[in-house]
Amino acid sequence: MLNNSFQDPGLSHKILNQISEYKKELRIMEVCGSHTMAIGKWALRKLLPPNIQLISGPGCPVCVTPVSYIDALISLKSLTITVFGDLLRLPGSLTTLETARAQGLDVRLVFSPLDALKIAQKQETVFAGIGFETTTPGIAHTIRLAQENNITNFSVLPAFKLIPPALKYLLLADDVEIDAFLLPGHVSAIIGSNAYSFLPAQFDTSGVISGFEPLDILLAIKMIIDILESGKNAIENEYQRVVSPSGNLQAQNIMNQVLYPRDACWRGLGIIPASGLAIKPEFSRFDATQKYDLDISYYEPPSPCRCADILKGKILPPQCPLFADSCSPAHPIGPCMVSSEGSCAAYYKYER
Amino acid sequence: MPLIINMKDKIITLAHGSGARLTQKLISIVFAASFNMTELSDYATIEHNMVVTTDAHVIKPLFFPGGDIGRLAVTGTVNDIAVSGAVPAYLLATFIIEEGFAVSDLQKIVASMQETALEAGVRIIAGDTKVVEKHNAEGLYITTTGIGFLPPNCHLSTSKIALNDNIFINNFIGEHTIAIINSRNQLNLNPPPCSDCAPLNHLIQKMLTCSDIHFMRDATRGGIATILNEVFDDCALGIIIEESALPISSPTQAISDLLGLEPLYMANEGVIVTFAASQPRQLLSTMQNHKYGKNAARIGYVTNEVKGVYLRTSLGSLRPLPMLNADPLPRIC
Ligand code: SF4
C-alpha cells in the first residue's frame, strides 16, 4: 500500500532514467544510518547504474561508540543503566550489555531520556548519552530538567558526536575518495543547511541534504549530478519541507547551554578534533564520568575488523574477510554489524 | 552431546527467545539433540489424528488493548492446533503466580480465558497452579496445552507446497507488536493501537473447506518473514512477497518507520500465513467474509525466479527478506 507520494514508482523511475544519462564514475557517501537503511530497504543500489556508487560513511552513532564506553557502562554494577535499543549488542572488550544483563546487570531499554529520568526518581540511574545532533538536544534538555527538579539520582555518560567535524576529517584523510555527500536530513533539521557551507568553501566538495523516502534520495542524487555538471560546487537542500538554512535554534540553544565541544574518539577512525560534546561544569553532577570517576580512555583493542576502511568508503562490507563468516548480527565482531543502521548489518540484511 | 560445542553462546540471553535464528539454534542444538527429535515443530500428531501442542505465555503488560494474557494463552494454543488442519477441542492450563498477585486480576484473566475458549469452541479441562516467591516471576505466567483432532484426509505440510502456489494472509500485520510497544512504553498513542489477538480456528475451517490449502502457520514471534524463511529452509522453493500488497495499517507503518522496525518481522497473534494452489478469488472472498479475515490479501507466490525469500519493493527492486538472528532492536534516532 503506497502511503505517500515520495514512494511513487512512476516518478522514481523517471528520475532514475535521468540519473542513468550520467556516464562518469560517481562516489557519493551517505553519513546517516537512516539513509543506509532506506537505501537497503528499497534496494536502490540495484536500481542505480553501476557507475554511481553509494558508500556508507560513519553515520551510525552506535557503530562509532568506542569499546571503552561499553566497558565503563558494564562496570556500573549497582545501579540502573538505561540505553537506546541498539546499544545492547555492541561488543565491549569482554562482553555486551545484553550478556551482562543476563548475568544480572540492571540494563533497561528506553525510547527517550525522559523515561530514564522517570526511573531516576526511584533509583540511581545512568543514561547512555550517545547520538548525533538529532538525539543530543533531547538529552541536553533532560539534563536541564534534572537540574531544575534536583533529581540527583540521574546522570548521563556522554558520547555525543557531531557530523560536520567528521566530514572535515574524512576530506582531510588522504586515503578517502568521495565525490559528494548525501547529507543527513534529521541532523540538518537541527543544525541547518548553512552548517555545511565549509564543504564547497574549504574543500571544493558538494553535498545535497536529503530526506529518507526513495524519491528524496533519488532526487538528491540527481541534484548532485546537476551540481557536478554545472562545475560549481555547492550545498543544496532537497529536504526543504523539514530543513531550513539556520536549523532549529531552540535545539541549538539547549545544546549550547548544557554541552560544549571536545575532541572525541570514533570507533574505527580514532580521535577527531572537536567532534564530540561534553557536559559543562555547571551541570557536572549529572556527568557520569565525574560522578563515578569513569575512565573512558578510548582504548581500542586490536581487532581484525575492517570497519575503519568501511567507514571511510574504501571497501564495501562483503570485502571484509570476516563478513557473514565469523562476523554476523548474532555474533558481531565489529561495530558496523551491531546496529541495524550499521553498514555491515544493513548489507547483511538487504544485499547479500 | 558433541553438538553443544557449536553453540558459541555460554548463557541464555533474551535474544534466544526471539523466535528467530538464535531460537532455532537453541532448539536444535540443546533440545532436539537430546530428545532425539528430527523435526523442530511446535505441534505433533499422535495416534494418526490427534494433534497436541503446548505454549508458554509471558507478556508485559498482562492487560493490553485488544486482550490480556488469558485471551492470549487460549488463542495462541488454539491457533497452533488449528493451523495443522485439526479442530481444537481441549486445553489444559498451568498458572505460575508471583506472591502478592491480586486475586481480582487473576479472576479477570481467568474469565477472559473462559470467554475466549467459548468463542473458539474448546473446553479447558485440567490444569495446575504454582505460587513462587515475590520477584521470582513477573506477576503471572500461563502455559496451555491443546488437543485437537484432524479430519480424515487432512494433511498440511511444507512438502505439499508447489511452484506457483499463492501466499495469503488474513489480517493487518504488526498490530499486536505495536499495541504492546505502545502500552509497555507508555507512548500514549491515541487511539491506542489494538492487539489482533483472536482465535482463528473457525476462519481456518472455512478456508479448508473452500480451497486446496497446502500449508498454514500462525505468524507469531519472528513475524511473517521468519515463517517464510522456515518454509524455504524446508522445501527450498523461492518466495516473492509484493510490498504493495501487504496489508499494513497506517498507524503501524508510521510507528514502525519512527522506530526503524519492520512489520514483516513483528509478532502477530491473529495472523496466519497460508500457501494454497491458485484460485485466489474464492479463498479471498471466504476470508474477507469472516470477521478475522476482513483485510485478507494475496501477498506473494512461490517461484523459481529466486532462491530464498525476497521482497519486491513498491519501486520494483528485489531485496532479500532473510531470517534475523534475534529480535530487531528499535534504533536510536
Ligand atoms: S563484517 Fe564485521 S568484522 Fe568485517 S568490517 Fe564489518 S563489522 Fe567489522
PDB file of C-alpha atoms and ligand atoms in Angstrom, chain A residues 305-307 310 320 322-323 327 333-337 344, ligand 1:
ATOM      1  CA  CYS A 305      37.552  -5.771  11.904  1.00  0.00           C
ATOM      2  CA  ARG A 306      37.825  -3.558   8.814  1.00  0.00           C
ATOM      3  CA  CYS A 307      35.185  -1.076   9.908  1.00  0.00           C
ATOM      4  CA  ILE A 310      34.300   0.704   5.510  1.00  0.00           C
ATOM      5  CA  CYS A 320      35.906  -7.839   4.711  1.00  0.00           C
ATOM      6  CA  LEU A 322      35.006 -11.888   8.244  1.00  0.00           C
ATOM      7  CA  PHE A 323      31.737 -10.640   6.714  1.00  0.00           C
ATOM      8  CA  CYS A 327      31.001 -11.807  11.846  1.00  0.00           C
ATOM      9  CA  ILE A 333      32.944  -8.658  15.706  1.00  0.00           C
ATOM     10  CA  GLY A 334      32.932  -5.057  14.657  1.00  0.00           C
ATOM     11  CA  PRO A 335      30.503  -2.264  15.471  1.00  0.00           C
ATOM     12  CA  CYS A 336      29.192  -1.915  11.905  1.00  0.00           C
ATOM     13  CA  MET A 337      27.463  -5.271  12.333  1.00  0.00           C
ATOM     14  CA  CYS A 344      27.724  -4.283   7.578  1.00  0.00           C
TER      15      CYS A 344
HETATM   16  S1  SF4 C   1      31.985  -7.588   8.629  1.00  0.00           S
HETATM   17 FE1  SF4 C   1      32.288  -7.467  10.849  1.00  0.00          FE
HETATM   18  S2  SF4 C   1      34.489  -7.536  11.117  1.00  0.00           S
HETATM   19 FE2  SF4 C   1      34.141  -7.051   8.959  1.00  0.00          FE
HETATM   20  S3  SF4 C   1      34.151  -4.831   8.902  1.00  0.00           S
HETATM   21 FE3  SF4 C   1      32.019  -5.432   9.184  1.00  0.00          FE
HETATM   22  S4  SF4 C   1      31.732  -5.399  11.388  1.00  0.00           S
HETATM   23 FE4  SF4 C   1      33.951  -5.383  11.050  1.00  0.00          FE
END
